[in-house]
Coordinates of C-alpha atoms and ligand atoms in Angstrom, one line a residue:
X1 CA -5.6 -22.6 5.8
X2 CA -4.4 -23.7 2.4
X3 CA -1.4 -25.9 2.5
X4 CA 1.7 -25.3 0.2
X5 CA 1.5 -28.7 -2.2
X6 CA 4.3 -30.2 -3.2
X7 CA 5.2 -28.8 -6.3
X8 CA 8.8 -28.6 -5.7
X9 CA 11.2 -26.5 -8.4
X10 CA 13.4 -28.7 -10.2
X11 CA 16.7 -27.0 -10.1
X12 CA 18.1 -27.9 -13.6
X13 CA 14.5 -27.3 -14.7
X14 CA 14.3 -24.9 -18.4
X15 CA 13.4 -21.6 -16.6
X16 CA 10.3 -20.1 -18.4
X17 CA 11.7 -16.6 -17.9
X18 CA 14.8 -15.0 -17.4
X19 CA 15.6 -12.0 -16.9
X20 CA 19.2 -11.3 -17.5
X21 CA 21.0 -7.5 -15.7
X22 CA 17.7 -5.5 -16.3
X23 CA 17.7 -1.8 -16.4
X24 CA 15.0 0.5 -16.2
X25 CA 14.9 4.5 -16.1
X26 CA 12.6 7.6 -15.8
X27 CA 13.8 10.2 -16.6
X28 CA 17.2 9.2 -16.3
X29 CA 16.9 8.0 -12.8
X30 CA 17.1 4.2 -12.5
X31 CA 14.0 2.2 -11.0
X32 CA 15.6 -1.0 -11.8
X33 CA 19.3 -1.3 -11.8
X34 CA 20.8 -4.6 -13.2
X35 CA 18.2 -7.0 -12.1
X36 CA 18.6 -10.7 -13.2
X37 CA 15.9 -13.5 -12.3
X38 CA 14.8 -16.6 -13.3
X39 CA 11.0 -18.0 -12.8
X40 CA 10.3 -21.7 -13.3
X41 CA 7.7 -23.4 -14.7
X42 CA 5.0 -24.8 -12.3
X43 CA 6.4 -22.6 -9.5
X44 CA 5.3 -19.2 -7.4
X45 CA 7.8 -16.8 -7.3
X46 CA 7.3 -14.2 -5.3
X47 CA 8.8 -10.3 -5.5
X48 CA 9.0 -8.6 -2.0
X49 CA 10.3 -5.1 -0.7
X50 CA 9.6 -1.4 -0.3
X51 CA 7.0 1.1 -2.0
X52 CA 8.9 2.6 -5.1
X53 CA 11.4 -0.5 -4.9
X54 CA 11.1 -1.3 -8.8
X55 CA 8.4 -4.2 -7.9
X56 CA 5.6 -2.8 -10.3
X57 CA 8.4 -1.8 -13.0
X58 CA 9.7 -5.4 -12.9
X59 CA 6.2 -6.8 -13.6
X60 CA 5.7 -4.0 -16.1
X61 CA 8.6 -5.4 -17.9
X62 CA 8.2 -9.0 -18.2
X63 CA 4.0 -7.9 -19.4
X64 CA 5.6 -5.5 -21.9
X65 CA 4.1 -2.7 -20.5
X66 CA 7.2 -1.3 -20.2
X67 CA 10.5 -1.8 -22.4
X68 CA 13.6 -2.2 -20.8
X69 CA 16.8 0.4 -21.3
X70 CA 19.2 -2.3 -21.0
X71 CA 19.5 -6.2 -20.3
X72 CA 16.9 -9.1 -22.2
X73 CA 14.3 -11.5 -21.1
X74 CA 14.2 -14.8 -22.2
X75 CA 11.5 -17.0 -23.0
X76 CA 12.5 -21.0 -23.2
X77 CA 16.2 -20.2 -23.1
X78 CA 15.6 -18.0 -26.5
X79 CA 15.4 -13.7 -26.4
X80 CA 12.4 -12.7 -26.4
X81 CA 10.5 -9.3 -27.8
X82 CA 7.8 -8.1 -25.4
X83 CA 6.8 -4.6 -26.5
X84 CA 3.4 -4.6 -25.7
X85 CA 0.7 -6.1 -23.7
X86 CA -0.6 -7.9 -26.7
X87 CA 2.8 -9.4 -27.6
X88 CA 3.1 -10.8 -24.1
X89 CA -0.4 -12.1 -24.1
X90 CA 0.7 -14.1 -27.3
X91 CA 3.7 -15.7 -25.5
X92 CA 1.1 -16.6 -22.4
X93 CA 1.9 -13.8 -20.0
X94 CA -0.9 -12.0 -18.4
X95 CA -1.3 -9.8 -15.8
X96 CA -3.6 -8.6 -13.2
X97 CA -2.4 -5.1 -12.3
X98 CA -2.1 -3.4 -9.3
X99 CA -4.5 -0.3 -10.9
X100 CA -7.1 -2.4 -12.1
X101 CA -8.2 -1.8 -15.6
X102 CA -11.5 -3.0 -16.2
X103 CA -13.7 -1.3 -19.0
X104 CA -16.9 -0.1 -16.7
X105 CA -19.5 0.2 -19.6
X106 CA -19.3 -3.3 -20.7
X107 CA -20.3 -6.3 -18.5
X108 CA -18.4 -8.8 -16.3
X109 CA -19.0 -11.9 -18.6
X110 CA -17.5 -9.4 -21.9
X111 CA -14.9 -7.8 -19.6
X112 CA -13.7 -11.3 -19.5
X113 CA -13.9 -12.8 -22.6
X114 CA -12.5 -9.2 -24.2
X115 CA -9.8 -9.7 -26.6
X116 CA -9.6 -13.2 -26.7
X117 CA -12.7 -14.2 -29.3
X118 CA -13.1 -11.9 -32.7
X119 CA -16.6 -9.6 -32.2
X120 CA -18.3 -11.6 -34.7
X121 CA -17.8 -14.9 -32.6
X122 CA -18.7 -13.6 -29.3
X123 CA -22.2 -12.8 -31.2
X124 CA -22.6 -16.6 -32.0
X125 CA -20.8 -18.1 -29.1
X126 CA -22.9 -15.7 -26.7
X127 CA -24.4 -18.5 -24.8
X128 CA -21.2 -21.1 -24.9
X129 CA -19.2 -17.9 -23.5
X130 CA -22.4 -17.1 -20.7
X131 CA -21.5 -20.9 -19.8
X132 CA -17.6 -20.6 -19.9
X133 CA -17.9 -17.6 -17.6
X134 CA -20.2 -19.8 -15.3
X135 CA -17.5 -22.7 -15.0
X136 CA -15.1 -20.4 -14.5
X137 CA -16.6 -17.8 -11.8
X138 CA -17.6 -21.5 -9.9
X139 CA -14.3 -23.1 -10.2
X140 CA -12.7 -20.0 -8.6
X141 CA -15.7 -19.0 -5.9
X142 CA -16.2 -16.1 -6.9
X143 CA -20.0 -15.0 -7.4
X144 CA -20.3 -12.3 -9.7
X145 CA -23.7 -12.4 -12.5
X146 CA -21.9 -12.3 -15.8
X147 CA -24.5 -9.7 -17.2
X148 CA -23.6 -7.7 -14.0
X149 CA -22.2 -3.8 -15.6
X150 CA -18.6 -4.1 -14.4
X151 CA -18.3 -0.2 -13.5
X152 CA -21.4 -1.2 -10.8
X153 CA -18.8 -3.5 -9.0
X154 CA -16.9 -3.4 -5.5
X155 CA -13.0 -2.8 -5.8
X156 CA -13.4 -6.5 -4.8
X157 CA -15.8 -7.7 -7.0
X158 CA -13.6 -5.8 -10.5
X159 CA -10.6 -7.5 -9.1
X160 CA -12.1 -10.8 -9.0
X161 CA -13.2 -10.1 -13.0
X162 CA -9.9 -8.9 -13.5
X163 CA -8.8 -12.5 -11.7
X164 CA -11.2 -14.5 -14.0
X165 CA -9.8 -12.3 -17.4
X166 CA -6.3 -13.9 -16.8
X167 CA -7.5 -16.7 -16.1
X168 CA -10.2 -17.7 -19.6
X169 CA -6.5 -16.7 -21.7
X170 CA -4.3 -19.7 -22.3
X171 CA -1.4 -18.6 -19.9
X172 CA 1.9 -19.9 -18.7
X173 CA 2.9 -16.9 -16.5
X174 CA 0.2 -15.1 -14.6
X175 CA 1.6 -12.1 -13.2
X176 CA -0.4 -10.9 -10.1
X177 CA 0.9 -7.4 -8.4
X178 CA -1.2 -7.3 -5.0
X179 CA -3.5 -9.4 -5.8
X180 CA -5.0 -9.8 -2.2
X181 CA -4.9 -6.1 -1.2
X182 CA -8.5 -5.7 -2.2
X183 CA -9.9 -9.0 -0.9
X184 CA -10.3 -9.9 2.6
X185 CA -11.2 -13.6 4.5
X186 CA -12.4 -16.0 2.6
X187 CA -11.6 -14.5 -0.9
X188 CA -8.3 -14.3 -0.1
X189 CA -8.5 -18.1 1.2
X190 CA -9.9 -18.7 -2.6
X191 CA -7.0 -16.4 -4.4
X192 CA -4.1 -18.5 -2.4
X193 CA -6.5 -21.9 -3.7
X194 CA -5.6 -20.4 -7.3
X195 CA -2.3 -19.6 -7.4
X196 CA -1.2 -23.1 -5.8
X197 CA -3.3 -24.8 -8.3
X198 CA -2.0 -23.0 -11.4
X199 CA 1.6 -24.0 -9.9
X200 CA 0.3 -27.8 -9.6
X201 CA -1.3 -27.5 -13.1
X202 CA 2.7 -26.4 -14.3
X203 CA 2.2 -23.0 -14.8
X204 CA 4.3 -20.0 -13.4
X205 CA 3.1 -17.1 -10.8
X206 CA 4.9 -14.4 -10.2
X207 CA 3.6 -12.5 -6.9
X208 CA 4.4 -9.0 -5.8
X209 CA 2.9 -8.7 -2.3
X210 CA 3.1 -7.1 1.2
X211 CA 1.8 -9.5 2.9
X212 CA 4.3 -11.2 4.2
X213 CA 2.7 -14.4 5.8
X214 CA 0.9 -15.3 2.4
X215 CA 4.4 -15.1 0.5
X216 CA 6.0 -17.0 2.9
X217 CA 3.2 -19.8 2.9
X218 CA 2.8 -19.7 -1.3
X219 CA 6.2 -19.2 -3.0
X220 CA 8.8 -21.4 -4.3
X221 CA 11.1 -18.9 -4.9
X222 CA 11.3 -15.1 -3.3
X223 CA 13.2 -12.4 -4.6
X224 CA 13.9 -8.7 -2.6
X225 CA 14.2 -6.0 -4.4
X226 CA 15.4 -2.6 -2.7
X227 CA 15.9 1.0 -4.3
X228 CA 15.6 -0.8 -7.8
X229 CA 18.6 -3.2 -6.9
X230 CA 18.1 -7.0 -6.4
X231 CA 19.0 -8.0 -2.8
X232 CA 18.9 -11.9 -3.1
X233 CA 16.9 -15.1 -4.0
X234 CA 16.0 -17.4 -2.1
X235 CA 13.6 -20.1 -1.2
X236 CA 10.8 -20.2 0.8
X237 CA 12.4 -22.4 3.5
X238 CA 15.2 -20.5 3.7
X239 CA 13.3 -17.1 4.2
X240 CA 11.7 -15.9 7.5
X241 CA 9.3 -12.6 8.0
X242 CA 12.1 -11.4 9.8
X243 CA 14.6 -12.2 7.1
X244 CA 12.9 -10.8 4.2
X245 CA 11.9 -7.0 6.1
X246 CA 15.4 -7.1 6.7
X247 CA 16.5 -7.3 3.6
X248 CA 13.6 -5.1 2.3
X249 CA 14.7 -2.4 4.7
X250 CA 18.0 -2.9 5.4
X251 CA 17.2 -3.0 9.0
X252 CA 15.1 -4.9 11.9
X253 CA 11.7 -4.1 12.4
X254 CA 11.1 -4.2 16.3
X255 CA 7.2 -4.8 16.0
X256 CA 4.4 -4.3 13.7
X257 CA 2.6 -1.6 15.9
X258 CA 3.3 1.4 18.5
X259 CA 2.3 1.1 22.3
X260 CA -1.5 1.4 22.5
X261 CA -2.0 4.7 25.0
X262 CA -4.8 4.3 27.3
X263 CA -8.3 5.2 25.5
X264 CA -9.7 7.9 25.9
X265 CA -13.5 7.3 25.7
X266 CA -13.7 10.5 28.3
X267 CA -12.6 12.9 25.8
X268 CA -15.4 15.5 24.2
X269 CA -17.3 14.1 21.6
X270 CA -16.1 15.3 18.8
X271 CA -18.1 13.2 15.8
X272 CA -22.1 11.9 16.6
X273 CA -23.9 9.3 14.1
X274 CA -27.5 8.8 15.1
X275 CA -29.3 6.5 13.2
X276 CA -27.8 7.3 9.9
X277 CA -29.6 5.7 6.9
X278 CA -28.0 5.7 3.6
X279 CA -27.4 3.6 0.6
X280 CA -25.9 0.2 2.3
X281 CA -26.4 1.5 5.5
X282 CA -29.4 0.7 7.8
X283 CA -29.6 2.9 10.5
X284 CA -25.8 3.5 12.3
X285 CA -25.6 4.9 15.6
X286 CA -22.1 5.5 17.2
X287 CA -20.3 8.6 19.0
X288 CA -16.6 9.4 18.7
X289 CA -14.2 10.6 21.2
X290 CA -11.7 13.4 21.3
X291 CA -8.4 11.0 21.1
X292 CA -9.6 8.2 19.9
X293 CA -9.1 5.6 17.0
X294 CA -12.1 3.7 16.4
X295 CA -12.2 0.8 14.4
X296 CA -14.8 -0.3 12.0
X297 CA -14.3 -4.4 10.8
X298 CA -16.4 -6.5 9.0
X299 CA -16.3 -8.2 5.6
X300 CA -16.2 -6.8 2.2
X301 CA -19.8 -5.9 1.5
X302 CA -21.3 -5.3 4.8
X303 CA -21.0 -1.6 4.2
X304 CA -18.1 -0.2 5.9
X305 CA -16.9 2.1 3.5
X306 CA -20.8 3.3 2.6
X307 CA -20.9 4.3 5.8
X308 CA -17.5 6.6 5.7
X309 CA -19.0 8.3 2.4
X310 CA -22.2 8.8 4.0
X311 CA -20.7 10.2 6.8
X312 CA -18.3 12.3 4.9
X313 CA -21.4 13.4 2.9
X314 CA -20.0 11.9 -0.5
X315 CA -22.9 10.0 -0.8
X316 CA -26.6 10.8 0.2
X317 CA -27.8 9.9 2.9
X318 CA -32.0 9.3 3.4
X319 CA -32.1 10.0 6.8
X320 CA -30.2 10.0 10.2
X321 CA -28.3 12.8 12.3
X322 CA -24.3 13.7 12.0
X323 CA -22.8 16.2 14.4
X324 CA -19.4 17.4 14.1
X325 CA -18.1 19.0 17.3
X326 CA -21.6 19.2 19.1
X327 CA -23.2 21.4 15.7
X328 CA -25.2 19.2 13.4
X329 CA -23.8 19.1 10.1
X330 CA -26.5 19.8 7.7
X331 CA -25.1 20.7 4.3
X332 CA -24.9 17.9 2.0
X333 CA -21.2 18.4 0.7
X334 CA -17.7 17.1 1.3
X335 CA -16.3 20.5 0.8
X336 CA -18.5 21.7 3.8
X337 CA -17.0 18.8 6.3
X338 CA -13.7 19.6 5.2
X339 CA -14.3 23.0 6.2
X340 CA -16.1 21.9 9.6
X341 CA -12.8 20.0 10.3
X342 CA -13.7 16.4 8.7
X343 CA -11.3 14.8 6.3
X344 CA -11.2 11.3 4.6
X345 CA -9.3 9.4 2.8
X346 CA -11.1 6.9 0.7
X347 CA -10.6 3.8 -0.4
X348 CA -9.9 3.8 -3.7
X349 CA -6.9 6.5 -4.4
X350 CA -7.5 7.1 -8.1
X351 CA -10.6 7.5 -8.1
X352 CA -11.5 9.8 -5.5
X353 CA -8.5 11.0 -3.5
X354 CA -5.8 11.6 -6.5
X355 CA -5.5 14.1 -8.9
X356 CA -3.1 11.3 -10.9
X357 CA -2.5 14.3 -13.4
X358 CA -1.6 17.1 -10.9
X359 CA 2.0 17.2 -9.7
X360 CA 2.5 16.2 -5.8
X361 CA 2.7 19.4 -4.4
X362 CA -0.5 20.0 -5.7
X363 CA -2.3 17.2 -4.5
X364 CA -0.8 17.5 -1.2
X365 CA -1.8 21.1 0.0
X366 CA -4.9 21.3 -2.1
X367 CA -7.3 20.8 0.9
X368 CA -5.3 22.8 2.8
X369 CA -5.0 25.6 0.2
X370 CA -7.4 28.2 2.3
X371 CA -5.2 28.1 5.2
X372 CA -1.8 28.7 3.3
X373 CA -3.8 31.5 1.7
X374 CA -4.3 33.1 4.8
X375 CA -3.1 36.3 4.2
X376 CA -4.7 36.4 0.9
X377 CA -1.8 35.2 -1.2
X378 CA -0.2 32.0 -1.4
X379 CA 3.8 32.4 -0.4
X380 CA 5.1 29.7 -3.1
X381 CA 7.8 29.0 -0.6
X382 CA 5.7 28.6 2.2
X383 CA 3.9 26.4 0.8
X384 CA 7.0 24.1 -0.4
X385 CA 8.0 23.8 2.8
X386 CA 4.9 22.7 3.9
X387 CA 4.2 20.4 1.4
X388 CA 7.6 18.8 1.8
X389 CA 7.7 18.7 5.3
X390 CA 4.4 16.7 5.6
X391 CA 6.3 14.6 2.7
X392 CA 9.0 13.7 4.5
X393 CA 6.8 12.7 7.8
X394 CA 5.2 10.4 6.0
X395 CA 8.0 8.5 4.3
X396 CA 7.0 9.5 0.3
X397 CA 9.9 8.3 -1.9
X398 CA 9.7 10.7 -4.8
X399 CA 12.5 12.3 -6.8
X400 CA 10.9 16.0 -6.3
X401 CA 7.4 17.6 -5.7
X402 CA 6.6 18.8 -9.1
X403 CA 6.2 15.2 -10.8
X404 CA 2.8 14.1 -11.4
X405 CA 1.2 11.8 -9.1
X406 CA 1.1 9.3 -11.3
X407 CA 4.6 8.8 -11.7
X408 CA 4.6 7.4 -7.6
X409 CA 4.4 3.6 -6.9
X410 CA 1.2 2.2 -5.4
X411 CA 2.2 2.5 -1.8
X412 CA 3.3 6.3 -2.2
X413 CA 0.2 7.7 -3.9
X414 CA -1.8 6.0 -0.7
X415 CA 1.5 7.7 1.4
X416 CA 0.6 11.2 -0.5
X417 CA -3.1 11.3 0.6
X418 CA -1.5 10.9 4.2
X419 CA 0.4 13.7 3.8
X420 CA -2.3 15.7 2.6
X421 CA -4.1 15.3 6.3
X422 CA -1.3 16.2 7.8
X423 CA -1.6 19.9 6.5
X424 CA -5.3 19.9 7.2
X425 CA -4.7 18.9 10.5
X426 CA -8.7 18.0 10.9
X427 CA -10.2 17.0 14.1
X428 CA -12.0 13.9 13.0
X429 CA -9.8 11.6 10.4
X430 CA -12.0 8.5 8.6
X431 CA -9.7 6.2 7.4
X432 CA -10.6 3.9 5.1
X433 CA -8.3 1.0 4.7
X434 CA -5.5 3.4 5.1
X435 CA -2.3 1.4 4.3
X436 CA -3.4 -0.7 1.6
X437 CA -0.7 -1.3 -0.6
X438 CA 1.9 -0.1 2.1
X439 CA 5.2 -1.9 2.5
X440 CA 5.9 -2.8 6.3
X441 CA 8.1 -0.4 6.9
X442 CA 6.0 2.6 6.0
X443 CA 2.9 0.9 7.7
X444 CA 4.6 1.4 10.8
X445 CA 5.1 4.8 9.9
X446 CA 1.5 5.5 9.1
X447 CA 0.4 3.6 12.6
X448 CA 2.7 6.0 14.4
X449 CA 0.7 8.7 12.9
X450 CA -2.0 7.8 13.8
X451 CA -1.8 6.8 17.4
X452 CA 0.1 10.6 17.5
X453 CA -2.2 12.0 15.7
X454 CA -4.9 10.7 18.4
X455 CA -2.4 11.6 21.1
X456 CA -3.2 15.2 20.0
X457 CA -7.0 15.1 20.4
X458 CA -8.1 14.2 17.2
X459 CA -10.5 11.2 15.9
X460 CA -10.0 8.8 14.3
X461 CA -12.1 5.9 12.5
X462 CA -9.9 3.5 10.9
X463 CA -11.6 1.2 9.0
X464 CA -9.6 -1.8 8.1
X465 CA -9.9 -5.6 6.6
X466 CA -6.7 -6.3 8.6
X467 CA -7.8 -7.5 11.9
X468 CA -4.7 -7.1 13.0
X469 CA -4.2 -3.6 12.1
X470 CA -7.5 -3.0 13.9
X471 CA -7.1 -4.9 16.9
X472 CA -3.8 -3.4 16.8
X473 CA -4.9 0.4 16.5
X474 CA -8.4 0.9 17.9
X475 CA -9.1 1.9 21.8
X476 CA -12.9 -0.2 20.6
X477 CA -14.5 -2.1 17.4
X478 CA -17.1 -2.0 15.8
X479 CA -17.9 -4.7 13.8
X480 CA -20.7 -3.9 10.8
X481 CA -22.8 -6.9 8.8
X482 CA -25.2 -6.2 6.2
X483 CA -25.3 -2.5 6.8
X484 CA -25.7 -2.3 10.7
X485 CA -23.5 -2.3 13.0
X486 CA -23.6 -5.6 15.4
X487 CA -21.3 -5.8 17.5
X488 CA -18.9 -3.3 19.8
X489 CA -15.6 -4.6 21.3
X490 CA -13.2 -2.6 23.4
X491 CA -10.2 -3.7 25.0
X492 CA -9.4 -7.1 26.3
X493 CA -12.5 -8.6 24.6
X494 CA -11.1 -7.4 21.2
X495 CA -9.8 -10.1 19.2
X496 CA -9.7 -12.3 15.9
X497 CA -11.8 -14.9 17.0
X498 CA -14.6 -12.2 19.0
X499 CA -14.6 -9.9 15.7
X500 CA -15.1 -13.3 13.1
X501 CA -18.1 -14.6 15.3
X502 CA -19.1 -11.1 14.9
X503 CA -18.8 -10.4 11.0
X504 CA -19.9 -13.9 10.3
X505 CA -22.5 -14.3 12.7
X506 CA -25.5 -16.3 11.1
X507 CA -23.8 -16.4 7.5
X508 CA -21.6 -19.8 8.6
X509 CA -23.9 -21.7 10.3
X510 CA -26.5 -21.1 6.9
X511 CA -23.7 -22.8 5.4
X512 CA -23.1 -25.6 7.7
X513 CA -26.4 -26.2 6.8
X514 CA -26.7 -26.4 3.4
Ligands
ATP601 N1 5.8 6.3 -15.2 C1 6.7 6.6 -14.3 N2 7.3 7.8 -14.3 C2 8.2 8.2 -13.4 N3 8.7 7.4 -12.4 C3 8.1 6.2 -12.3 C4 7.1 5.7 -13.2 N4 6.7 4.5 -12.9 C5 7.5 4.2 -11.8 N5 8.3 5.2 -11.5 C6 9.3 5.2 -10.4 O1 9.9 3.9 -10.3 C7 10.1 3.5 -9.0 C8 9.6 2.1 -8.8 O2 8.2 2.1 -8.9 P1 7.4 0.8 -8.8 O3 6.0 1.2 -9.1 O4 8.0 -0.3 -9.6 O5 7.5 0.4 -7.2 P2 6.8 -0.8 -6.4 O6 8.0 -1.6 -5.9 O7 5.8 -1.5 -7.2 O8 6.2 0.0 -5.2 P3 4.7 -0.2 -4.5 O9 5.0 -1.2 -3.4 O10 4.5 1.1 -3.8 O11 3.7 -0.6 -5.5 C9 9.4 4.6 -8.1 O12 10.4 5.4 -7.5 C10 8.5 5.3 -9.0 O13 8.4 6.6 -8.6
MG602 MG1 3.8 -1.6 -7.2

């Protein structure tokens, strides 16, 4: 566990930033309303509360991605104009964004360096970059081949360039908006390493997260934002889990999951995987029950969500059998499972679940388009209510159901593909980390889904780099490593400790070693 150092805020310190009664609209409804904070040099100050809160927009603002309606930001006690990306960059603010934005063609080492040295030096300083890259991917753990072509790379692996680009610029404020959501064990051990020692080295974080725990354990300061208003400051001593969902929600949070119901590993088989071999996936075997939610752990890499897109036919697969309701599924298409009953939702939302351009109401009966049709027609009004219903069960804040989907904070687009199951109502779900980017509150929500969902015959593979969310959900485990799957756990025997010994099994003591 890293331990919070010492690097306590001097009150009467110069704050680095402030921002001073903030406003910020779309289309003349506020997402920020009057927002004033300060961030101090050599501290973390952290940003908590709901999906659509104004997190993003406040991060946005401060980066110069966005310009505010009303209110200024002050740099050094002095106003300050951040209009663009660039001209933040030139005052020392960066940002690591919660869409990443890495340019796929190019590679890791020149994703990096981008922007910072003139074309004509990075042709001489080629090698002295190659080595800058080098001291910086070892300083920060993070094992990624600078010729590597960034668009070839894991969510996890284009975060970590993203990481690395924020870091090789001279900054003073590194802004990180879920930085950890991607990552899981020990790169998230290594992120927290980073923050604290950019604090120690005097430089400012500012930290928009859901995770709770790692908020609590990192910040100086922590600020709660709800419905675009601020709620309060405070330090980390003074805040609690308990204390900040509170004032996130405006009410208690009983506990983090619903009552498991008993399992149900009697029901019909309703999904079977028999030795399925596919890119990152060496021969899977597993059946799944009528009512059950399966979970699927293991770390980043070891081919968990290969194995959903094989399944789900998105990718190829070289050999194996997969039989949905008893009937072998032999077509090669997504569109075909769908059809059969089969529905995913991926892992990465913009890239293969949203239509980003396409207003909500599209994106949320699209699958479910042939059975709204049924009578050959689409009844506009049907469908609304459809839409909207499924909407509302799910918790998505939006102002209407026309807007694009791009116009929904993080947690809501991932709340939107959600809804979009609803109306299919398939009978086997593959989840892929299903509420990342999810506030607590609306976690819940999603869990309760789920485990009703299940109650209803359907099932369900959640695959998850929350242990907790798995252990939490799942009736039985599977933990995968290096494409295979090496371990099952079911009830009692399903914990932290039994799943780690699992996904880590040989890797630690080949480090103990070394
Ligand atoms: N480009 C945009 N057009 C229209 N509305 C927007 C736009 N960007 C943000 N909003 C709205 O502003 C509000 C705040 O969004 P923001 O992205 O700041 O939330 P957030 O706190 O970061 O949430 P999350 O935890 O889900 O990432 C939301 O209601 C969102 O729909
Ligand atoms: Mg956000």
């Amino acid at each position: 566990m890293t331990t919070r150092s010492p690097h306590h805020a001097v009150t009467d310190a110069q704050p680095l930033i402030e921002v001073q009664g903030v406003t910020k609209r779309f289309g003349g409804v506020p997402s920020l309303s009057d927002v004033s904070l300060s961030i101090l040099p050599g501290t973390v100050h952290s940003l908590v509360g709901e999906n659509g809160a104004g997190k993003s927009t406040l991060g946005k603002l401060i980066s110069g991605v966005l310009i505010p309606d009303e209110g200024v930001i002050r740099l050094d006690g002095h106003p300050v104009s951040l209009r663009t990306p660039r001209e933040a960059l030139s005052h020392g603010i960066v940002t690591i964004a919660q869409e990443l934005a890495i340019v796929p063609g190019l590679s890791a080492a020149e994703n990096v360096f981008l922007g910072v040295e003139p074309r004509w030096v990075w042709a001489v300083k080629r090698r002295e970059l190659r080595q800058r890259y080098l001291e910086l991917s070892e300083r920060l753990h993070f094992n990624i081949a600078p010729d590597v072509v960034a668009g070839s790379l894991s969510i996890a692996g284009q975060q970590q360039v993203e990481i690395m680009r924020a870091l090789a610029r001279q900054a003073r404020l590194v802004i990180m908006d879920e930085p950890t959501a991607a990552l899981s064990g020990a790169e998230v051990e290594a992120l927290h390493e980073i923050i604290l020692s950019l604090a120690n080295e005097g430089k400012s974080v500012l930290l928009i997260s859901h995770f709770l725990s790692e908020v609590l354990e990192l910040s100086d300061s922590i600020t709660t934002l709800r419905d675009g208003r601020l709620v309060r400051t405070v330090t980390a001593a003074e805040a609690t889990e308990s204390s900040l969902i509170e004032g996130m929600l405006g009410r208690t949070l009983e506990s983090a999951f619903p009552a498991k119901r008993s399992a149900t590993s009697t029901g019909e088989v309703v999904l079977s995987i028999k030795d399925l071999v596919a890119p990152k996936v060496e021969g899977v075997s597993f059946e799944l029950h009528a009512g059950e939610i399966l979970g699927i752990a293991g770390l980043v890499g070891a081919g968990r969500s290969e194995l959903a897109r094989a399944i789900f036919q998105d990718v190829r697969r070289k050999g194996g059998e997969i039989r949905l309701g008893g009937q072998p599924l032999a077509s090669r298409s997504p569109t075909v499972a769908i059809e059969r009953g089969m529905v995913m939702i991926p892992e990465s939302r913009k890239e293969m679940g949203l239509f980003v351009g396409r207003s909500l109401k599209e994106n949320v009966s699209i699958s479910a388009l042939r059975s709204l049709s049924r009578f050959g027609w689409i009844s506009a009004r049907r469908e609304r209510e459809v839409v909207g219903e499924s909407m509302t069960r799910v918790a998505v804040k939006a102002a209407n159901t026309v807007m694009p989907a791009s116009g929904l904070s993080g947690g809501n687009q991932q709340k939107l593909l959600f809804a979009r199951t609803l109306l299919c109502s398939p009978k086997v779900l593959i989840a892929d980390e299903p509420t990342r980017g999810v506030d607590v509150g609306s976690k819940r929500a999603i869990y309760d889904l789920l485990v009703e969902m299940a109650a209803t015959g359907m099932g369900i593979v959640v695959i998850s780099s929350e242990l907790e969310e798995v252990i939490g959900l799942a009736h039985r485990v599977l933990v995968m490593k290096g494409g295979r799957i090496v371990k099952e756990l079911e009830g009692e025997e399903m914990n932290q400790k039994t799943i780690l010994e699992a996904a880590f099994a040989g890797t630690l003591m080949v480090e103990e070693h070394q």
